[in-house]
Amino acid sequence: MIVVAATQNAHKVKELTEITGAFGLNVISRAEAGIPDFDIEEDGATFEENSLKKARAVMEYCGAAAIADDSGLAVDALGGAPGVMSARFAGSHRECSDAENNKKLLTLMDDIPDEDRTGRFVSVVTLIFPDGRVFAARGECEGRIGREGRGVGGFGYDPLFTPDGFDKTFAELSQTEKNEISHRAKALSALKELLSDFVSG
Ligand code: IMP
């Protein structure tokens, strides 16, 4: 089944396509679906609200099933920030470069001791159909925030994040390794369960 990805982030589309391919969804980008670039304001207070808003906007635009991921990094010592502001952390409204966001995070966390540098990546994936059915699932990946960036893979905060049980950052792990443990992989696996319950129920 063809599903249009709401996200414009090529890294995320790639991860969504790779992970969902295994359970029969053919996720294509907005560009591949011929949808012109339009902004969807991410003004929700939660990952759930933003994820639904993005999926619904694309589904309404193209009349086909759409999938959206809203995700970010929640750092315990910062009360859950950057959270839903992850993409815009270093500037309040505009999307910032990964380098700007990572620099701000490291600066804010300068005084935080190693034992308190805990946090998690969160992803809420929403799949919406033109008939109005909505399936949403959340995934989290626990880890620690480093003191400097390491690795060149991935995107966003990957060079600063070492998942629990590993001594490499997300940017040092291969894409395949990241896709096995990431917040998006967990959300998509929970989504798969929801869909199979729905089909079998
Ligand atoms: P969104 O497009 O509003 O969901 O923005 C998510 C932001 O969270 C991205 O721009 C990244 O800064 C960050 N983020 C989400 N998932 C990841 C990931 O897997 N690795 C690194 N950063 C991520």
PDB file of C-alpha atoms and ligand atoms in Angstrom:
ATOM      1  CA  MET A   1       0.000   0.000   0.000  1.00  0.00           C
ATOM      2  CA  ILE A   2       1.364   3.433  -0.933  1.00  0.00           C
ATOM      3  CA  VAL A   3       1.548   5.903   1.945  1.00  0.00           C
ATOM      4  CA  VAL A   4       2.766   9.489   1.562  1.00  0.00           C
ATOM      5  CA  ALA A   5       5.278  10.690   4.161  1.00  0.00           C
ATOM      6  CA  ALA A   6       4.387  14.068   5.629  1.00  0.00           C
ATOM      7  CA  THR A   7       7.950  14.843   6.637  1.00  0.00           C
ATOM      8  CA  GLN A   8      10.223  16.821   4.314  1.00  0.00           C
ATOM      9  CA  ASN A   9      13.318  15.578   6.149  1.00  0.00           C
ATOM     10  CA  ALA A  10      15.009  13.218   3.669  1.00  0.00           C
ATOM     11  CA  HIS A  11      16.761  11.318   6.504  1.00  0.00           C
ATOM     12  CA  LYS A  12      13.442  10.623   8.208  1.00  0.00           C
ATOM     13  CA  VAL A  13      11.725   9.561   4.961  1.00  0.00           C
ATOM     14  CA  LYS A  14      14.604   7.133   4.365  1.00  0.00           C
ATOM     15  CA  GLU A  15      14.248   5.672   7.870  1.00  0.00           C
ATOM     16  CA  LEU A  16      10.446   5.429   7.570  1.00  0.00           C
ATOM     17  CA  THR A  17      10.735   3.755   4.141  1.00  0.00           C
ATOM     18  CA  GLU A  18      13.368   1.254   5.279  1.00  0.00           C
ATOM     19  CA  ILE A  19      11.581   0.302   8.485  1.00  0.00           C
ATOM     20  CA  THR A  20       8.016   0.074   7.110  1.00  0.00           C
ATOM     21  CA  GLY A  21       9.091  -1.755   3.925  1.00  0.00           C
ATOM     22  CA  ALA A  22       9.425  -4.838   6.115  1.00  0.00           C
ATOM     23  CA  PHE A  23       5.713  -4.804   6.872  1.00  0.00           C
ATOM     24  CA  GLY A  24       4.290  -4.003   3.476  1.00  0.00           C
ATOM     25  CA  LEU A  25       3.889  -0.227   3.463  1.00  0.00           C
ATOM     26  CA  ASN A  26       5.450   1.584   0.521  1.00  0.00           C
ATOM     27  CA  VAL A  27       6.270   5.003   1.972  1.00  0.00           C
ATOM     28  CA  ILE A  28       6.987   7.662  -0.647  1.00  0.00           C
ATOM     29  CA  SER A  29       8.033  11.270  -0.162  1.00  0.00           C
ATOM     30  CA  ARG A  30       5.806  14.282  -0.789  1.00  0.00           C
ATOM     31  CA  ALA A  31       7.966  15.106  -3.814  1.00  0.00           C
ATOM     32  CA  GLU A  32       7.508  11.595  -5.239  1.00  0.00           C
ATOM     33  CA  ALA A  33       3.752  11.974  -4.717  1.00  0.00           C
ATOM     34  CA  GLY A  34       3.876  15.250  -6.679  1.00  0.00           C
ATOM     35  CA  ILE A  35       2.809  17.362  -3.706  1.00  0.00           C
ATOM     36  CA  PRO A  36       4.230  20.886  -3.803  1.00  0.00           C
ATOM     37  CA  ASP A  37       6.180  22.136  -0.829  1.00  0.00           C
ATOM     38  CA  PHE A  38       3.907  23.683   1.789  1.00  0.00           C
ATOM     39  CA  ASP A  39       4.623  24.369   5.432  1.00  0.00           C
ATOM     40  CA  ILE A  40       2.657  22.730   8.220  1.00  0.00           C
ATOM     41  CA  GLU A  41       2.964  24.754  11.399  1.00  0.00           C
ATOM     42  CA  GLU A  42       4.091  22.526  14.260  1.00  0.00           C
ATOM     43  CA  ASP A  43       2.451  24.503  17.042  1.00  0.00           C
ATOM     44  CA  GLY A  44       1.185  21.606  19.179  1.00  0.00           C
ATOM     45  CA  ALA A  45       2.288  21.148  22.774  1.00  0.00           C
ATOM     46  CA  THR A  46       2.907  17.420  22.321  1.00  0.00           C
ATOM     47  CA  PHE A  47       4.502  15.074  19.804  1.00  0.00           C
ATOM     48  CA  GLU A  48       1.062  13.444  19.430  1.00  0.00           C
ATOM     49  CA  GLU A  49      -0.651  16.703  18.392  1.00  0.00           C
ATOM     50  CA  ASN A  50       2.030  17.658  15.882  1.00  0.00           C
ATOM     51  CA  SER A  51       2.218  14.179  14.396  1.00  0.00           C
ATOM     52  CA  LEU A  52      -1.562  14.065  13.803  1.00  0.00           C
ATOM     53  CA  LYS A  53      -1.588  17.590  12.400  1.00  0.00           C
ATOM     54  CA  LYS A  54       1.119  16.765   9.848  1.00  0.00           C
ATOM     55  CA  ALA A  55      -0.429  13.449   8.783  1.00  0.00           C
ATOM     56  CA  ARG A  56      -3.908  14.986   8.427  1.00  0.00           C
ATOM     57  CA  ALA A  57      -2.667  17.976   6.372  1.00  0.00           C
ATOM     58  CA  VAL A  58      -0.969  15.718   3.824  1.00  0.00           C
ATOM     59  CA  MET A  59      -3.857  13.226   3.677  1.00  0.00           C
ATOM     60  CA  GLU A  60      -6.328  16.072   3.075  1.00  0.00           C
ATOM     61  CA  TYR A  61      -4.090  17.577   0.409  1.00  0.00           C
ATOM     62  CA  CYS A  62      -3.556  14.418  -1.643  1.00  0.00           C
ATOM     63  CA  GLY A  63      -6.519  12.215  -0.706  1.00  0.00           C
ATOM     64  CA  ALA A  64      -4.206   9.249  -0.041  1.00  0.00           C
ATOM     65  CA  ALA A  65      -3.050   7.569   3.173  1.00  0.00           C
ATOM     66  CA  ALA A  66      -0.339   9.602   4.913  1.00  0.00           C
ATOM     67  CA  ILE A  67       2.202   8.881   7.617  1.00  0.00           C
ATOM     68  CA  ALA A  68       3.874  11.457   9.841  1.00  0.00           C
ATOM     69  CA  ASP A  69       6.557  11.262  12.469  1.00  0.00           C
ATOM     70  CA  ASP A  70       6.970  13.954  15.077  1.00  0.00           C
ATOM     71  CA  SER A  71      10.068  13.423  17.083  1.00  0.00           C
ATOM     72  CA  GLY A  72      12.681  15.025  19.230  1.00  0.00           C
ATOM     73  CA  LEU A  73      15.114  14.734  22.078  1.00  0.00           C
ATOM     74  CA  ALA A  74      13.973  15.085  25.706  1.00  0.00           C
ATOM     75  CA  VAL A  75      16.778  15.789  28.183  1.00  0.00           C
ATOM     76  CA  ASP A  76      16.014  15.135  31.872  1.00  0.00           C
ATOM     77  CA  ALA A  77      18.319  17.849  33.237  1.00  0.00           C
ATOM     78  CA  LEU A  78      16.548  20.409  30.999  1.00  0.00           C
ATOM     79  CA  GLY A  79      13.031  19.447  32.095  1.00  0.00           C
ATOM     80  CA  GLY A  80      12.362  17.588  28.827  1.00  0.00           C
ATOM     81  CA  ALA A  81      13.754  20.271  26.467  1.00  0.00           C
ATOM     82  CA  PRO A  82      14.291  20.583  23.563  1.00  0.00           C
ATOM     83  CA  GLY A  83      11.250  18.248  23.193  1.00  0.00           C
ATOM     84  CA  VAL A  84       8.765  19.427  20.561  1.00  0.00           C
ATOM     85  CA  MET A  85      11.111  22.355  19.877  1.00  0.00           C
ATOM     86  CA  SER A  86      13.971  20.050  18.806  1.00  0.00           C
ATOM     87  CA  ALA A  87      14.113  21.223  15.188  1.00  0.00           C
ATOM     88  CA  ARG A  88      13.878  24.918  16.170  1.00  0.00           C
ATOM     89  CA  PHE A  89      15.860  24.811  19.407  1.00  0.00           C
ATOM     90  CA  ALA A  90      18.511  27.401  18.572  1.00  0.00           C
ATOM     91  CA  GLY A  91      16.102  29.928  17.070  1.00  0.00           C
ATOM     92  CA  SER A  92      12.543  30.235  18.286  1.00  0.00           C
ATOM     93  CA  HIS A  93      10.518  29.945  15.070  1.00  0.00           C
ATOM     94  CA  ARG A  94      12.765  28.962  12.223  1.00  0.00           C
ATOM     95  CA  GLU A  95      14.255  25.513  11.688  1.00  0.00           C
ATOM     96  CA  CYS A  96      17.919  25.668  12.641  1.00  0.00           C
ATOM     97  CA  SER A  97      20.911  23.772  11.372  1.00  0.00           C
ATOM     98  CA  ASP A  98      21.900  20.636  13.258  1.00  0.00           C
ATOM     99  CA  ALA A  99      25.191  22.339  14.191  1.00  0.00           C
ATOM    100  CA  GLU A 100      23.380  25.327  15.745  1.00  0.00           C
ATOM    101  CA  ASN A 101      21.026  23.097  17.751  1.00  0.00           C
ATOM    102  CA  ASN A 102      23.812  20.818  18.956  1.00  0.00           C
ATOM    103  CA  LYS A 103      25.932  23.795  19.997  1.00  0.00           C
ATOM    104  CA  LYS A 104      23.062  25.267  22.032  1.00  0.00           C
ATOM    105  CA  LEU A 105      22.409  21.932  23.725  1.00  0.00           C
ATOM    106  CA  LEU A 106      26.069  21.483  24.679  1.00  0.00           C
ATOM    107  CA  THR A 107      26.257  25.045  26.019  1.00  0.00           C
ATOM    108  CA  LEU A 108      23.136  24.621  28.176  1.00  0.00           C
ATOM    109  CA  MET A 109      24.454  21.312  29.508  1.00  0.00           C
ATOM    110  CA  ASP A 110      27.988  22.474  30.213  1.00  0.00           C
ATOM    111  CA  ASP A 111      27.585  22.234  34.001  1.00  0.00           C
ATOM    112  CA  ILE A 112      25.568  19.007  34.041  1.00  0.00           C
ATOM    113  CA  PRO A 113      27.618  16.138  35.543  1.00  0.00           C
ATOM    114  CA  ASP A 114      27.965  12.893  33.591  1.00  0.00           C
ATOM    115  CA  GLU A 115      25.558  10.957  35.810  1.00  0.00           C
ATOM    116  CA  ASP A 116      22.756  13.439  35.115  1.00  0.00           C
ATOM    117  CA  ARG A 117      23.161  13.602  31.323  1.00  0.00           C
ATOM    118  CA  THR A 118      20.269  11.224  30.681  1.00  0.00           C
ATOM    119  CA  GLY A 119      17.512  11.616  28.115  1.00  0.00           C
ATOM    120  CA  ARG A 120      15.617   9.950  25.330  1.00  0.00           C
ATOM    121  CA  PHE A 121      14.621  10.327  21.742  1.00  0.00           C
ATOM    122  CA  VAL A 122      10.838  10.213  21.313  1.00  0.00           C
ATOM    123  CA  SER A 123       8.877   9.544  18.138  1.00  0.00           C
ATOM    124  CA  VAL A 124       5.131   9.539  17.603  1.00  0.00           C
ATOM    125  CA  VAL A 125       4.123   8.057  14.266  1.00  0.00           C
ATOM    126  CA  THR A 126       0.610   8.651  12.938  1.00  0.00           C
ATOM    127  CA  LEU A 127      -0.926   6.826   9.983  1.00  0.00           C
ATOM    128  CA  ILE A 128      -4.159   8.311   8.696  1.00  0.00           C
ATOM    129  CA  PHE A 129      -6.464   7.044   5.964  1.00  0.00           C
ATOM    130  CA  PRO A 130      -8.763   9.111   3.730  1.00  0.00           C
ATOM    131  CA  ASP A 131     -11.794   7.518   5.438  1.00  0.00           C
ATOM    132  CA  GLY A 132     -10.680   9.111   8.726  1.00  0.00           C
ATOM    133  CA  ARG A 133      -9.166   6.085  10.471  1.00  0.00           C
ATOM    134  CA  VAL A 134      -6.150   7.081  12.556  1.00  0.00           C
ATOM    135  CA  PHE A 135      -3.457   4.861  14.058  1.00  0.00           C
ATOM    136  CA  ALA A 136      -0.824   6.453  16.285  1.00  0.00           C
ATOM    137  CA  ALA A 137       2.043   4.906  18.217  1.00  0.00           C
ATOM    138  CA  ARG A 138       4.911   6.201  20.364  1.00  0.00           C
ATOM    139  CA  GLY A 139       8.464   4.920  20.667  1.00  0.00           C
ATOM    140  CA  GLU A 140      11.301   6.007  22.936  1.00  0.00           C
ATOM    141  CA  CYS A 141      15.021   5.286  22.975  1.00  0.00           C
ATOM    142  CA  GLU A 142      16.848   5.948  26.247  1.00  0.00           C
ATOM    143  CA  GLY A 143      20.421   7.180  26.294  1.00  0.00           C
ATOM    144  CA  ARG A 144      22.997   9.740  27.393  1.00  0.00           C
ATOM    145  CA  ILE A 145      24.046  13.119  26.063  1.00  0.00           C
ATOM    146  CA  GLY A 146      27.790  13.465  25.390  1.00  0.00           C
ATOM    147  CA  ARG A 147      30.094  16.454  25.860  1.00  0.00           C
ATOM    148  CA  GLU A 148      31.120  16.657  22.205  1.00  0.00           C
ATOM    149  CA  GLY A 149      29.844  15.346  18.888  1.00  0.00           C
ATOM    150  CA  ARG A 150      31.119  11.964  17.673  1.00  0.00           C
ATOM    151  CA  GLY A 151      30.473  10.320  14.299  1.00  0.00           C
ATOM    152  CA  VAL A 152      29.310  11.461  10.890  1.00  0.00           C
ATOM    153  CA  GLY A 153      26.215   9.316  10.208  1.00  0.00           C
ATOM    154  CA  GLY A 154      22.559  10.111  10.844  1.00  0.00           C
ATOM    155  CA  PHE A 155      21.309  13.645  11.412  1.00  0.00           C
ATOM    156  CA  GLY A 156      20.134  16.073  14.090  1.00  0.00           C
ATOM    157  CA  TYR A 157      21.363  15.315  17.590  1.00  0.00           C
ATOM    158  CA  ASP A 158      22.755  11.876  16.595  1.00  0.00           C
ATOM    159  CA  PRO A 159      26.433  12.777  17.233  1.00  0.00           C
ATOM    160  CA  LEU A 160      25.601  13.732  20.857  1.00  0.00           C
ATOM    161  CA  PHE A 161      23.400  10.743  21.741  1.00  0.00           C
ATOM    162  CA  THR A 162      24.696   7.380  22.959  1.00  0.00           C
ATOM    163  CA  PRO A 163      21.849   4.865  23.333  1.00  0.00           C
ATOM    164  CA  ASP A 164      21.840   2.767  26.532  1.00  0.00           C
ATOM    165  CA  GLY A 165      23.799  -0.463  26.137  1.00  0.00           C
ATOM    166  CA  PHE A 166      26.125   0.974  23.462  1.00  0.00           C
ATOM    167  CA  ASP A 167      29.389   2.894  23.548  1.00  0.00           C
ATOM    168  CA  LYS A 168      28.856   4.486  20.134  1.00  0.00           C
ATOM    169  CA  THR A 169      26.683   7.488  19.345  1.00  0.00           C
ATOM    170  CA  PHE A 170      23.783   7.214  16.898  1.00  0.00           C
ATOM    171  CA  ALA A 171      26.065   8.962  14.393  1.00  0.00           C
ATOM    172  CA  GLU A 172      28.722   6.249  14.839  1.00  0.00           C
ATOM    173  CA  LEU A 173      26.324   3.323  14.513  1.00  0.00           C
ATOM    174  CA  SER A 174      25.401   2.111  11.028  1.00  0.00           C
ATOM    175  CA  GLN A 175      21.974   3.055   9.685  1.00  0.00           C
ATOM    176  CA  THR A 176      20.926  -0.584  10.055  1.00  0.00           C
ATOM    177  CA  GLU A 177      21.997  -0.664  13.713  1.00  0.00           C
ATOM    178  CA  LYS A 178      20.201   2.622  14.423  1.00  0.00           C
ATOM    179  CA  ASN A 179      17.046   1.379  12.691  1.00  0.00           C
ATOM    180  CA  GLU A 180      16.953  -1.652  15.001  1.00  0.00           C
ATOM    181  CA  ILE A 181      16.824   0.351  18.238  1.00  0.00           C
ATOM    182  CA  SER A 182      15.690   3.863  17.405  1.00  0.00           C
ATOM    183  CA  HIS A 183      12.641   5.676  18.759  1.00  0.00           C
ATOM    184  CA  ARG A 184      11.201   5.695  15.206  1.00  0.00           C
ATOM    185  CA  ALA A 185      11.755   1.942  14.838  1.00  0.00           C
ATOM    186  CA  LYS A 186       9.974   1.346  18.163  1.00  0.00           C
ATOM    187  CA  ALA A 187       7.063   3.612  17.243  1.00  0.00           C
ATOM    188  CA  LEU A 188       6.736   1.875  13.883  1.00  0.00           C
ATOM    189  CA  SER A 189       6.858  -1.552  15.455  1.00  0.00           C
ATOM    190  CA  ALA A 190       4.073  -0.493  17.871  1.00  0.00           C
ATOM    191  CA  LEU A 191       2.157   0.853  14.867  1.00  0.00           C
ATOM    192  CA  LYS A 192       2.591  -2.481  13.128  1.00  0.00           C
ATOM    193  CA  GLU A 193       1.051  -4.228  16.169  1.00  0.00           C
ATOM    194  CA  LEU A 194      -1.903  -1.824  16.102  1.00  0.00           C
ATOM    195  CA  LEU A 195      -2.437  -2.481  12.406  1.00  0.00           C
ATOM    196  CA  SER A 196      -2.225  -6.234  12.758  1.00  0.00           C
ATOM    197  CA  ASP A 197      -4.695  -6.157  15.691  1.00  0.00           C
ATOM    198  CA  PHE A 198      -7.000  -4.067  13.507  1.00  0.00           C
ATOM    199  CA  VAL A 199      -6.695  -6.411  10.504  1.00  0.00           C
ATOM    200  CA  SER A 200      -7.121  -9.565  12.603  1.00  0.00           C
ATOM    201  CA  GLY A 201      -9.778  -8.060  14.865  1.00  0.00           C
TER     202      GLY A 201
HETATM  203  P1  IMP B   1      10.274  17.300  13.586  1.00  0.00           P
HETATM  204  O1  IMP B   1      10.467  17.303  12.106  1.00  0.00           O
HETATM  205  O2  IMP B   1       9.519  18.438  14.119  1.00  0.00           O
HETATM  206  O3  IMP B   1       9.745  15.991  14.086  1.00  0.00           O
HETATM  207  O4  IMP B   1      11.742  17.525  14.138  1.00  0.00           O
HETATM  208  C1  IMP B   1      12.424  16.578  14.800  1.00  0.00           C
HETATM  209  C2  IMP B   1      13.776  17.117  15.218  1.00  0.00           C
HETATM  210  O5  IMP B   1      14.193  16.298  16.312  1.00  0.00           O
HETATM  211  C3  IMP B   1      14.831  16.951  14.133  1.00  0.00           C
HETATM  212  O6  IMP B   1      15.018  18.111  13.387  1.00  0.00           O
HETATM  213  C4  IMP B   1      16.071  16.604  14.938  1.00  0.00           C
HETATM  214  O7  IMP B   1      16.670  17.769  15.413  1.00  0.00           O
HETATM  215  C5  IMP B   1      15.500  15.846  16.116  1.00  0.00           C
HETATM  216  N1  IMP B   1      15.458  14.384  15.855  1.00  0.00           N
HETATM  217  C6  IMP B   1      14.364  13.602  15.664  1.00  0.00           C
HETATM  218  N2  IMP B   1      14.726  12.330  15.419  1.00  0.00           N
HETATM  219  C7  IMP B   1      16.066  12.320  15.444  1.00  0.00           C
HETATM  220  C8  IMP B   1      17.020  11.280  15.245  1.00  0.00           C
HETATM  221  O8  IMP B   1      16.722  10.110  14.944  1.00  0.00           O
HETATM  222  N3  IMP B   1      18.306  11.652  15.370  1.00  0.00           N
HETATM  223  C9  IMP B   1      18.694  12.925  15.676  1.00  0.00           C
HETATM  224  N4  IMP B   1      17.852  13.924  15.842  1.00  0.00           N
HETATM  225  C10 IMP B   1      16.533  13.627  15.732  1.00  0.00           C
END
